[in-house]
Coordinates of N, CA, C and O in Angstrom, one line a residue:
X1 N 149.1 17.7 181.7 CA 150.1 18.1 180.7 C 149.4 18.2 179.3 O 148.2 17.8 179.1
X2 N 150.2 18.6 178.6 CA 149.4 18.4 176.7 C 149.0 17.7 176.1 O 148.1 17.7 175.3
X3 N 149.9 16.5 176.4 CA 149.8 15.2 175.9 C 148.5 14.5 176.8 O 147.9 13.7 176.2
X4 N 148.3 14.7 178.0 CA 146.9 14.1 178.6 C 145.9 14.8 177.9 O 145.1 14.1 177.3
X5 N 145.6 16.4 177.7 CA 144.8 17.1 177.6 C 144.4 16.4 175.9 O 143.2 16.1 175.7
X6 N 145.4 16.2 174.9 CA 145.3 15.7 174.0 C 144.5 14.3 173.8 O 143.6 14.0 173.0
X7 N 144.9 13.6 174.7 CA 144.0 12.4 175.0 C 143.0 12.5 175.5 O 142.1 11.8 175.0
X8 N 142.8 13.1 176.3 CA 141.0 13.5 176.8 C 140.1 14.3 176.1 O 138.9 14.5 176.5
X9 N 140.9 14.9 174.8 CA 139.8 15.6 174.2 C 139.4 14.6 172.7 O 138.5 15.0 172.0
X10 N 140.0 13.8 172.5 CA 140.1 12.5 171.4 C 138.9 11.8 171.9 O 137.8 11.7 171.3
X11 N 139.2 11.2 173.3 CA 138.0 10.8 173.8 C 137.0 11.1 173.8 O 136.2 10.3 173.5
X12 N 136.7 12.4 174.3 CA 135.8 13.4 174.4 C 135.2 13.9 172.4 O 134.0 14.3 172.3
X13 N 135.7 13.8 171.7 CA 135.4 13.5 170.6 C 134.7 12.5 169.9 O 133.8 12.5 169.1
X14 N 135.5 11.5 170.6 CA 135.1 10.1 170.2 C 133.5 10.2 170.5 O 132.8 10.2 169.5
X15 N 133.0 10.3 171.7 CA 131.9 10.4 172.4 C 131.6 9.9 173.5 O 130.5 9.8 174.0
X16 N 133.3 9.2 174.0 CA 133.2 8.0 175.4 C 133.0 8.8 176.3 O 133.1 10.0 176.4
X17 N 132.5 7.9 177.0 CA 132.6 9.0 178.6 C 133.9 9.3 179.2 O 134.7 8.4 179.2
X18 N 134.3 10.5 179.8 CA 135.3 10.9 180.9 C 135.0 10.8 182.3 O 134.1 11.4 182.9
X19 N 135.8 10.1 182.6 CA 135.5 10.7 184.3 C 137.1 11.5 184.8 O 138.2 11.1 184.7
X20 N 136.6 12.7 185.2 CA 138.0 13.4 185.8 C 137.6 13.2 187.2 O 136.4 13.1 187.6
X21 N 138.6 13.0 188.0 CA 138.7 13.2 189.3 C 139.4 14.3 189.8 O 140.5 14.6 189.3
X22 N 138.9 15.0 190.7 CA 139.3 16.6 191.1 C 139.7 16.2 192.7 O 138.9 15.8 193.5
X23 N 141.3 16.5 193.0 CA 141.1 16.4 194.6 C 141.8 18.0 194.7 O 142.4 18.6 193.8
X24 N 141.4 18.8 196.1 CA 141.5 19.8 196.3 C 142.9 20.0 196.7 O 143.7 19.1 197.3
X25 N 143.2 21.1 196.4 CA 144.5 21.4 196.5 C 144.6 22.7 196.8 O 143.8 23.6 196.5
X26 N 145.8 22.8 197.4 CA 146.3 24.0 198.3 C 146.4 25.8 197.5 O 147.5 26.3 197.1
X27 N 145.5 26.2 197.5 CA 145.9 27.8 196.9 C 147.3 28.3 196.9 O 147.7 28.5 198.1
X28 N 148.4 28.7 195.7 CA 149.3 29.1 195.9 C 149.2 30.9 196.5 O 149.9 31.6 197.3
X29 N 148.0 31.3 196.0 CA 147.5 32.9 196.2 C 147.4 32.9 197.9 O 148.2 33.6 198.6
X30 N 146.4 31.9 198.6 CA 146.7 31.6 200.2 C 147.8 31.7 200.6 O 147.6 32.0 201.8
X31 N 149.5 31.8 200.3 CA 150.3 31.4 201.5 C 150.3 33.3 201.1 O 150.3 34.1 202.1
X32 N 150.2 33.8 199.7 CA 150.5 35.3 200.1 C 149.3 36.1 201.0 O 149.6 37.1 201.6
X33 N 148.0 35.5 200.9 CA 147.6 36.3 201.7 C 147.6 36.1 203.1 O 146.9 36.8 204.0
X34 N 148.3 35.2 203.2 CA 148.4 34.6 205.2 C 150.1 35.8 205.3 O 150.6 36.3 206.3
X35 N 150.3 35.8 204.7 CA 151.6 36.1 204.8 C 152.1 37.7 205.7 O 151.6 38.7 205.1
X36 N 152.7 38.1 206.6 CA 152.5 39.0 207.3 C 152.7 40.6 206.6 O 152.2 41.6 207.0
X37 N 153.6 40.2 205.7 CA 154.1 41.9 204.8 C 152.5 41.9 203.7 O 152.3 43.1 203.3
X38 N 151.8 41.0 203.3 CA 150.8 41.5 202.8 C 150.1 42.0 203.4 O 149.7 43.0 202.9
X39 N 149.3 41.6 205.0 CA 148.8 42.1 206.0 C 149.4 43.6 206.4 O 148.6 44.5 206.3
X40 N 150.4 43.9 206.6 CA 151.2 44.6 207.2 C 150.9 46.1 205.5 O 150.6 47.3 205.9
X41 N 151.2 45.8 204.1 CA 151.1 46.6 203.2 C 149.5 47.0 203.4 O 149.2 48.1 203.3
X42 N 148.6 46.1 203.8 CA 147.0 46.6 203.3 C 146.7 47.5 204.3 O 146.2 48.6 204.1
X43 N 147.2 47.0 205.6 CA 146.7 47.7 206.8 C 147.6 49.6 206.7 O 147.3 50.7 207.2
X44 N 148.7 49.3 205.7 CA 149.7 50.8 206.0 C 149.0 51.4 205.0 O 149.0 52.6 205.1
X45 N 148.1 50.7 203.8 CA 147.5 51.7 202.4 C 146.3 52.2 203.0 O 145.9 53.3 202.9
X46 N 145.6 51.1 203.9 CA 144.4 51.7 203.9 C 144.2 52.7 205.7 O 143.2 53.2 206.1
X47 N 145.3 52.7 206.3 CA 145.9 54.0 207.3 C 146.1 55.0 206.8 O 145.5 55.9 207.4
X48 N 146.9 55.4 205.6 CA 147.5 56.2 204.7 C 145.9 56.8 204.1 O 145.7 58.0 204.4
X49 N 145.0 56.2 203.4 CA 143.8 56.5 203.3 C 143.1 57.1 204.0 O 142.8 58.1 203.5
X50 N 142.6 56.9 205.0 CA 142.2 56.9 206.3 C 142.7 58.5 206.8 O 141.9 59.4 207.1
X51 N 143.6 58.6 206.8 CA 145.0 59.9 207.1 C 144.8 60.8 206.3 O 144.6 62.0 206.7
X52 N 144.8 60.4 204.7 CA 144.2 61.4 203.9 C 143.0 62.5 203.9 O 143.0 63.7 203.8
X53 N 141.7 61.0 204.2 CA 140.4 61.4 204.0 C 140.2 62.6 205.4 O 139.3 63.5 205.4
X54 N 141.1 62.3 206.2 CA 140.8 63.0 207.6 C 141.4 64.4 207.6 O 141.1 65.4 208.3
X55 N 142.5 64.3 206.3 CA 143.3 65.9 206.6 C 142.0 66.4 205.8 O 141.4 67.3 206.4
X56 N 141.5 65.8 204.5 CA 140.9 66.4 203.3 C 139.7 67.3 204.1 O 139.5 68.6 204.0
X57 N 138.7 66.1 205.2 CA 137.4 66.5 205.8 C 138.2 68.0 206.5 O 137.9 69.2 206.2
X58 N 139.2 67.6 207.6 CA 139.1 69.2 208.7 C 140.0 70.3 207.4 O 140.5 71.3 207.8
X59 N 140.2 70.1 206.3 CA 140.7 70.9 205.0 C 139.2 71.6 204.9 O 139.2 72.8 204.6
X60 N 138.7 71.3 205.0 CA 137.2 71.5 204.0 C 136.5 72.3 205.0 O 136.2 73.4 204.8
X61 N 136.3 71.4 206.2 CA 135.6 72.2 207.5 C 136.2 73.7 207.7 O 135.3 74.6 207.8
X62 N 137.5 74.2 207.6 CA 138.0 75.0 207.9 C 137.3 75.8 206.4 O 136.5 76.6 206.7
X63 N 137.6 75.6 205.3 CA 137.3 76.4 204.4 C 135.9 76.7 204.7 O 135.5 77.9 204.6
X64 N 134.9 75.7 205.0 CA 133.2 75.9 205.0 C 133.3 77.0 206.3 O 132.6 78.0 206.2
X65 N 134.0 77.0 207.4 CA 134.1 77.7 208.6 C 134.5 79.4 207.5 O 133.6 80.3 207.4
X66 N 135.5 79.5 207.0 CA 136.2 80.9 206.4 C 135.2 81.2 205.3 O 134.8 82.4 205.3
X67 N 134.8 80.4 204.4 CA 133.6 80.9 203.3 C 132.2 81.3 204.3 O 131.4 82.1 203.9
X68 N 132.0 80.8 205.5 CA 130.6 81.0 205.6 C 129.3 80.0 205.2 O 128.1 80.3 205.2
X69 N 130.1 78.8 204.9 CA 129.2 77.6 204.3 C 129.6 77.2 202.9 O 130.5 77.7 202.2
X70 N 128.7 76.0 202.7 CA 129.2 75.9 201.3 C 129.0 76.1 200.1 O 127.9 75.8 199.6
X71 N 130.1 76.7 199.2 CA 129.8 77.4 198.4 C 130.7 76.5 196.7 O 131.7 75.8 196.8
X72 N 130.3 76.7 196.0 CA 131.1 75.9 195.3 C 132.3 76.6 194.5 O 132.4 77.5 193.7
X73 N 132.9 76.0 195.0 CA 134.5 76.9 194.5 C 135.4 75.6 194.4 O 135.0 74.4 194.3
X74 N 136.4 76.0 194.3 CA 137.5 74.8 193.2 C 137.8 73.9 194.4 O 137.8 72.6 194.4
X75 N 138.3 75.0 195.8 CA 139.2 74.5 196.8 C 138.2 72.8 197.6 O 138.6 71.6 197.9
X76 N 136.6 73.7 197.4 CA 135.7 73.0 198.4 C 135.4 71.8 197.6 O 135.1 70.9 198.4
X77 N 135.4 71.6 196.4 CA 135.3 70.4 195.4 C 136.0 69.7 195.0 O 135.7 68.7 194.5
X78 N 137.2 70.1 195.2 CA 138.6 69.6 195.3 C 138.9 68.4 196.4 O 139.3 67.2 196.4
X79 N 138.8 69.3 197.4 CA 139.0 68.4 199.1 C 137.0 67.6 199.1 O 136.7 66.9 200.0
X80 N 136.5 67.9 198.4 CA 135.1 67.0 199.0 C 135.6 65.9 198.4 O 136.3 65.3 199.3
X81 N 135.7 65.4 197.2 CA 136.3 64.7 196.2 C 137.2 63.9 196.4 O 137.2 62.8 195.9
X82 N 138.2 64.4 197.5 CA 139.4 64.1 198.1 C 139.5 63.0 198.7 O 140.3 62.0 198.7
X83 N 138.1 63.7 199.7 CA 137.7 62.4 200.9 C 136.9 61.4 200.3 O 137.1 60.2 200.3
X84 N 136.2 61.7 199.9 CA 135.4 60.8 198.9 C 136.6 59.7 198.3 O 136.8 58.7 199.0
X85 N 136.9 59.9 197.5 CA 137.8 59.0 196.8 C 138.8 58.3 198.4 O 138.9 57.1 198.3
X86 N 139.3 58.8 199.3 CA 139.8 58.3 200.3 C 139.3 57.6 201.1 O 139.9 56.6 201.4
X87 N 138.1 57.8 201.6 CA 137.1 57.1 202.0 C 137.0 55.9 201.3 O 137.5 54.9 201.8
X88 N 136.4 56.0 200.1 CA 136.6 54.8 199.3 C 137.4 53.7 199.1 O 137.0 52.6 199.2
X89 N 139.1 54.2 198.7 CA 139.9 53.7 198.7 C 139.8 52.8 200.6 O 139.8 51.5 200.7
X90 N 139.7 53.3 201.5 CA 139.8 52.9 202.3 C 139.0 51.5 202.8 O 139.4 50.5 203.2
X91 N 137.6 51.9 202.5 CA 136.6 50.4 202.6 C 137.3 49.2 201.6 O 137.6 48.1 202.0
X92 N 137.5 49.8 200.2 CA 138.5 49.0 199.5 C 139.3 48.0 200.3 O 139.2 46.7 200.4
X93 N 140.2 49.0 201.0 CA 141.5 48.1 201.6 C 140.9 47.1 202.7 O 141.1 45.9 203.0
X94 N 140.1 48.0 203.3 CA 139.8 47.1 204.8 C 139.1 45.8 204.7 O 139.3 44.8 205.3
X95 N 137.8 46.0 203.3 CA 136.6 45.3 203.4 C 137.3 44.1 202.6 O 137.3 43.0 203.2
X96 N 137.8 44.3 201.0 CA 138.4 43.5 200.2 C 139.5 43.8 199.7 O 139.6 44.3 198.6
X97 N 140.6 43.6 200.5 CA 142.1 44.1 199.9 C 142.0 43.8 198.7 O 140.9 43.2 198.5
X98 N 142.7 43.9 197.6 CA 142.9 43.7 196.6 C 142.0 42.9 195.5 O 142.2 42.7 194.3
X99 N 141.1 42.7 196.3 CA 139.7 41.9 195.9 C 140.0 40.4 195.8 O 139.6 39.6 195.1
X100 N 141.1 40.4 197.3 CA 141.1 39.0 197.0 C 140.6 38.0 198.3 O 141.1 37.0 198.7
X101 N 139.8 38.5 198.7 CA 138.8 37.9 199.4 C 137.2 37.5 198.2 O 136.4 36.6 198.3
X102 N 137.1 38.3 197.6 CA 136.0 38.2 196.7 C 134.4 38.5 196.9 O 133.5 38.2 196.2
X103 N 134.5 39.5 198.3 CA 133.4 40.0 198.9 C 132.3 40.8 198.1 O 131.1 40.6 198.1
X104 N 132.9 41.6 197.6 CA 132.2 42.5 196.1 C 132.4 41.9 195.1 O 133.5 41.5 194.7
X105 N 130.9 41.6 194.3 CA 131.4 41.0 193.4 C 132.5 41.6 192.2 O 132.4 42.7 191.7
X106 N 133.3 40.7 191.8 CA 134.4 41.0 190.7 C 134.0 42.5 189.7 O 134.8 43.4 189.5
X107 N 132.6 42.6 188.9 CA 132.4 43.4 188.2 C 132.2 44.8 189.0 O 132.3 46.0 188.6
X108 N 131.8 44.4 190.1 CA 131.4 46.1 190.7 C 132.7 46.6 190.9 O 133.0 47.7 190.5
X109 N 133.7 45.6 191.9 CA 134.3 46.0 192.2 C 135.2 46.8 191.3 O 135.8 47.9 191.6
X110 N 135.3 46.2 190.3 CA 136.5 46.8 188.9 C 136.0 47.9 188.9 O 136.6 48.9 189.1
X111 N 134.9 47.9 188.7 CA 134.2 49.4 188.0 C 134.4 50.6 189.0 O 134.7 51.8 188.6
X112 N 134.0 50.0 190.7 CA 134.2 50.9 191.3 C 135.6 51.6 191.3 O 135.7 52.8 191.2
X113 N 136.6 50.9 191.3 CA 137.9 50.8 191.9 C 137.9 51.6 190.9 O 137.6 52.8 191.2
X114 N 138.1 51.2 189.4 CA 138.6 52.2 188.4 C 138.1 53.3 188.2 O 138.8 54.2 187.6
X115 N 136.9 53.7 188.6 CA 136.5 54.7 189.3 C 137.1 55.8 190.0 O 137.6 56.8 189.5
X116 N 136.9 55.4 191.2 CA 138.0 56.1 192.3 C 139.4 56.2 191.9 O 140.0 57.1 192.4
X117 N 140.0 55.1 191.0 CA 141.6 55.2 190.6 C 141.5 57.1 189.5 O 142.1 58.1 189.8
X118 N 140.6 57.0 188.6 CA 140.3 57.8 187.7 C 140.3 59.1 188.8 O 141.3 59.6 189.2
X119 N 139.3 59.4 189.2 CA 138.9 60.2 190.3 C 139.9 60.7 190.9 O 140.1 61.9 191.0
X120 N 140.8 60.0 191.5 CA 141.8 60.5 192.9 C 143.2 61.1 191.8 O 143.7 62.2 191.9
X121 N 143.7 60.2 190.7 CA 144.4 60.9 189.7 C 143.9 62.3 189.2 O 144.7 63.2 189.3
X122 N 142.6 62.5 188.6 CA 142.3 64.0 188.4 C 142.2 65.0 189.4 O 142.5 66.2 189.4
X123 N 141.7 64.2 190.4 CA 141.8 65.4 192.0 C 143.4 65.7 192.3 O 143.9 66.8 192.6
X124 N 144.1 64.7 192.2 CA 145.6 65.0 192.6 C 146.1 66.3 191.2 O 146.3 67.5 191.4
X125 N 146.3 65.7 190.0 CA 146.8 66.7 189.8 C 145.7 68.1 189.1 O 146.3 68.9 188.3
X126 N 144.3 68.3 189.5 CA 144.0 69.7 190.0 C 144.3 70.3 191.1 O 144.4 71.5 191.2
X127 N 144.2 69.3 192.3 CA 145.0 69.9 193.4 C 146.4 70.8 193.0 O 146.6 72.0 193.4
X128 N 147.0 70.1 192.3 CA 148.6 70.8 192.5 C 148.4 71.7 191.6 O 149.2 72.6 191.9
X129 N 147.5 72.0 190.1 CA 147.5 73.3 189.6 C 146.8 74.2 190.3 O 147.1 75.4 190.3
X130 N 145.6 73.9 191.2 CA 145.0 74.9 191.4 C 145.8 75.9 193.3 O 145.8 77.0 193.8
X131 N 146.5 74.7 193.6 CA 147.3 75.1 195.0 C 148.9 75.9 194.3 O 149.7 76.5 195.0
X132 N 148.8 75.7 193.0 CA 150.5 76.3 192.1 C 150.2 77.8 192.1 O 150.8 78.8 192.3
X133 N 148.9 77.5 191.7 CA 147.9 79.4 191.5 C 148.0 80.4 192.3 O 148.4 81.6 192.3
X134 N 147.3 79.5 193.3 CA 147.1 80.1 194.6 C 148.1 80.6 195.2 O 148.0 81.7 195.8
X135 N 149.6 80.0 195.1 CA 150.6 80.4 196.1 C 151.1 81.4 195.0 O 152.1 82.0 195.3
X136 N 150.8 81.6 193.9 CA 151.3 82.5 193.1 C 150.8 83.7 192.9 O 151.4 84.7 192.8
X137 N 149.6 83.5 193.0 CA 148.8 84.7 193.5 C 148.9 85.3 194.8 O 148.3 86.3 195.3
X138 N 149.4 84.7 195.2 CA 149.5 85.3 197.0 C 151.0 85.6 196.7 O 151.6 86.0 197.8
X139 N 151.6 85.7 196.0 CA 152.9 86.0 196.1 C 154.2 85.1 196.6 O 155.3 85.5 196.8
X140 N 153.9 83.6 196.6 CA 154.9 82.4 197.0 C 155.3 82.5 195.9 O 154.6 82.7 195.0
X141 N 156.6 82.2 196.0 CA 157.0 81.7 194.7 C 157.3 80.1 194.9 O 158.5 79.8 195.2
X142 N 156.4 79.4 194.7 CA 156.4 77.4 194.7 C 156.4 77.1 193.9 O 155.4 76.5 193.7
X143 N 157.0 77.1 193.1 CA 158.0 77.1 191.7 C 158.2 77.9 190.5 O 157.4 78.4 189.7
X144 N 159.7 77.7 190.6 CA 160.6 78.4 189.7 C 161.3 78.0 188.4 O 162.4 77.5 188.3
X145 N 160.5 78.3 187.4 CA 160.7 78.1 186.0 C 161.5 78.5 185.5 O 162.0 79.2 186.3
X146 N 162.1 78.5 184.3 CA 163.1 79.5 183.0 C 161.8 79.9 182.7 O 160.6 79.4 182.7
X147 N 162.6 81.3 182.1 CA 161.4 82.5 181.1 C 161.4 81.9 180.0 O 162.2 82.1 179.1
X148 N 160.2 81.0 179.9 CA 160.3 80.0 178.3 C 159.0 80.4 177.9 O 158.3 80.8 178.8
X149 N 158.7 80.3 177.1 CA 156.8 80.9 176.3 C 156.3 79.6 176.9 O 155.2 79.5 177.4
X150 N 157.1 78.4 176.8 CA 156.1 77.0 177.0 C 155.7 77.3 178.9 O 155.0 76.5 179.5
X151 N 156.1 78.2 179.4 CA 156.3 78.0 181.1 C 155.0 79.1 181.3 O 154.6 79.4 182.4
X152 N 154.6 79.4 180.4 CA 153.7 80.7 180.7 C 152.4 80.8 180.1 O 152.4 80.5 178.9
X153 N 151.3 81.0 180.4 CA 149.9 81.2 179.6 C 149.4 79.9 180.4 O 148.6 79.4 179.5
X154 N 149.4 79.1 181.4 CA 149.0 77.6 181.9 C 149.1 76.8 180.9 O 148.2 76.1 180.6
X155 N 150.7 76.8 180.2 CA 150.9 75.5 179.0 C 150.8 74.1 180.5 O 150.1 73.1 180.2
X156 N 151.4 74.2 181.6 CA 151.6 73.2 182.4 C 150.1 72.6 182.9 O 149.8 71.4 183.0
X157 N 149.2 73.9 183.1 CA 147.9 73.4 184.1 C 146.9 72.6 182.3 O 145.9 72.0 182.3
X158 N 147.4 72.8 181.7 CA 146.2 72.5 180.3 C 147.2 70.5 180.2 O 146.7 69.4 180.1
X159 N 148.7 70.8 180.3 CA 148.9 69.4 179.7 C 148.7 68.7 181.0 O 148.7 67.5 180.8
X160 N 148.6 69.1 182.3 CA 148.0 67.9 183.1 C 146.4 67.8 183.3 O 145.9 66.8 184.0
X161 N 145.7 68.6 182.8 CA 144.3 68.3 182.5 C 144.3 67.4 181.4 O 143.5 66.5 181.5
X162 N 145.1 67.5 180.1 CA 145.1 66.5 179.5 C 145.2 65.3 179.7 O 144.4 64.4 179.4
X163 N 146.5 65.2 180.4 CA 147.1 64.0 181.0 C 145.9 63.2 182.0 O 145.8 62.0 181.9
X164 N 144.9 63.7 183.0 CA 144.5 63.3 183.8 C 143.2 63.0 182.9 O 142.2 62.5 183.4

């Protein structure tokens, strides 16, 4: 409490000696990660990962098959990217859920993670401007705006390049 901590730093000023005694005690973070719905959430994020990285790869194979190899274009950098960051995300989940095992150390891991967090946010929303294009150029209409000046000239594809 404050009032001990206040007394042991008086002492500690004074110049007496302290002795603290430390007995170990039970992690409150332990019962969540024994716990079956956290098991149950890591194992569904990093499946879901897993699921991604695997549409993104035969996404890509199929384009490298239709281009003739690879060539660098939006679609093929987009889905490389894809897996990449999914892949990633996946060792993530499997290796150190939430980094609370403490396997990687703390600083890599932040950096990586925020990394890939950065990464999979810009891939997601160029995905959806550059697949908005596409079906519009092919003649889909996958979405339907009002005739407004802000809906036209890529006012939408410039403020989620911002945004990301």
């Amino acid at each position: 409490t404050a009032r001990n901590m206040t007394a042991i730093l008086a002492c500690a000023r004074s110049g007496a000696r302290i002795t603290v005694r430390v007995t170990p005690s039970r992690s409150v973070w332990v019962e969540m990660w024994e716990h079956w719905a956290y098991w149950f959430a890591t194992s569904l994020l990093g499946v879901h990962a897993l699921a991604a990285a695997e549409l993104a790869c035969s996404r890509l194979h199929a384009f490298l098959r239709e281009d003739g190899g690879f060539k660098l274009t939006i679609a093929q950098a987009l889905l490389a990217s894809e897996a990449v960051v999914n892949i990633a995300r996946a060792v993530f989940l499997f290796v150190d859920p939430f980094l609370a095992r403490s396997i990687i150390p703390f600083a890599i891991s932040v950096g990586l993670f925020g990394f890939f967090v950065a990464l999979s946010i810009v891939t997601s929303g160029l995905f959806y401007v550059y697949f908005l294009q596409a079906a519009e150029s092919a003649g889909i209409a996958a979405l339907s705006l009002p005739s407004s000046r802000l809906f036209r000239g890529g006012f939408f594809a410039a403020l989620m390049l911002m945004i990301c």
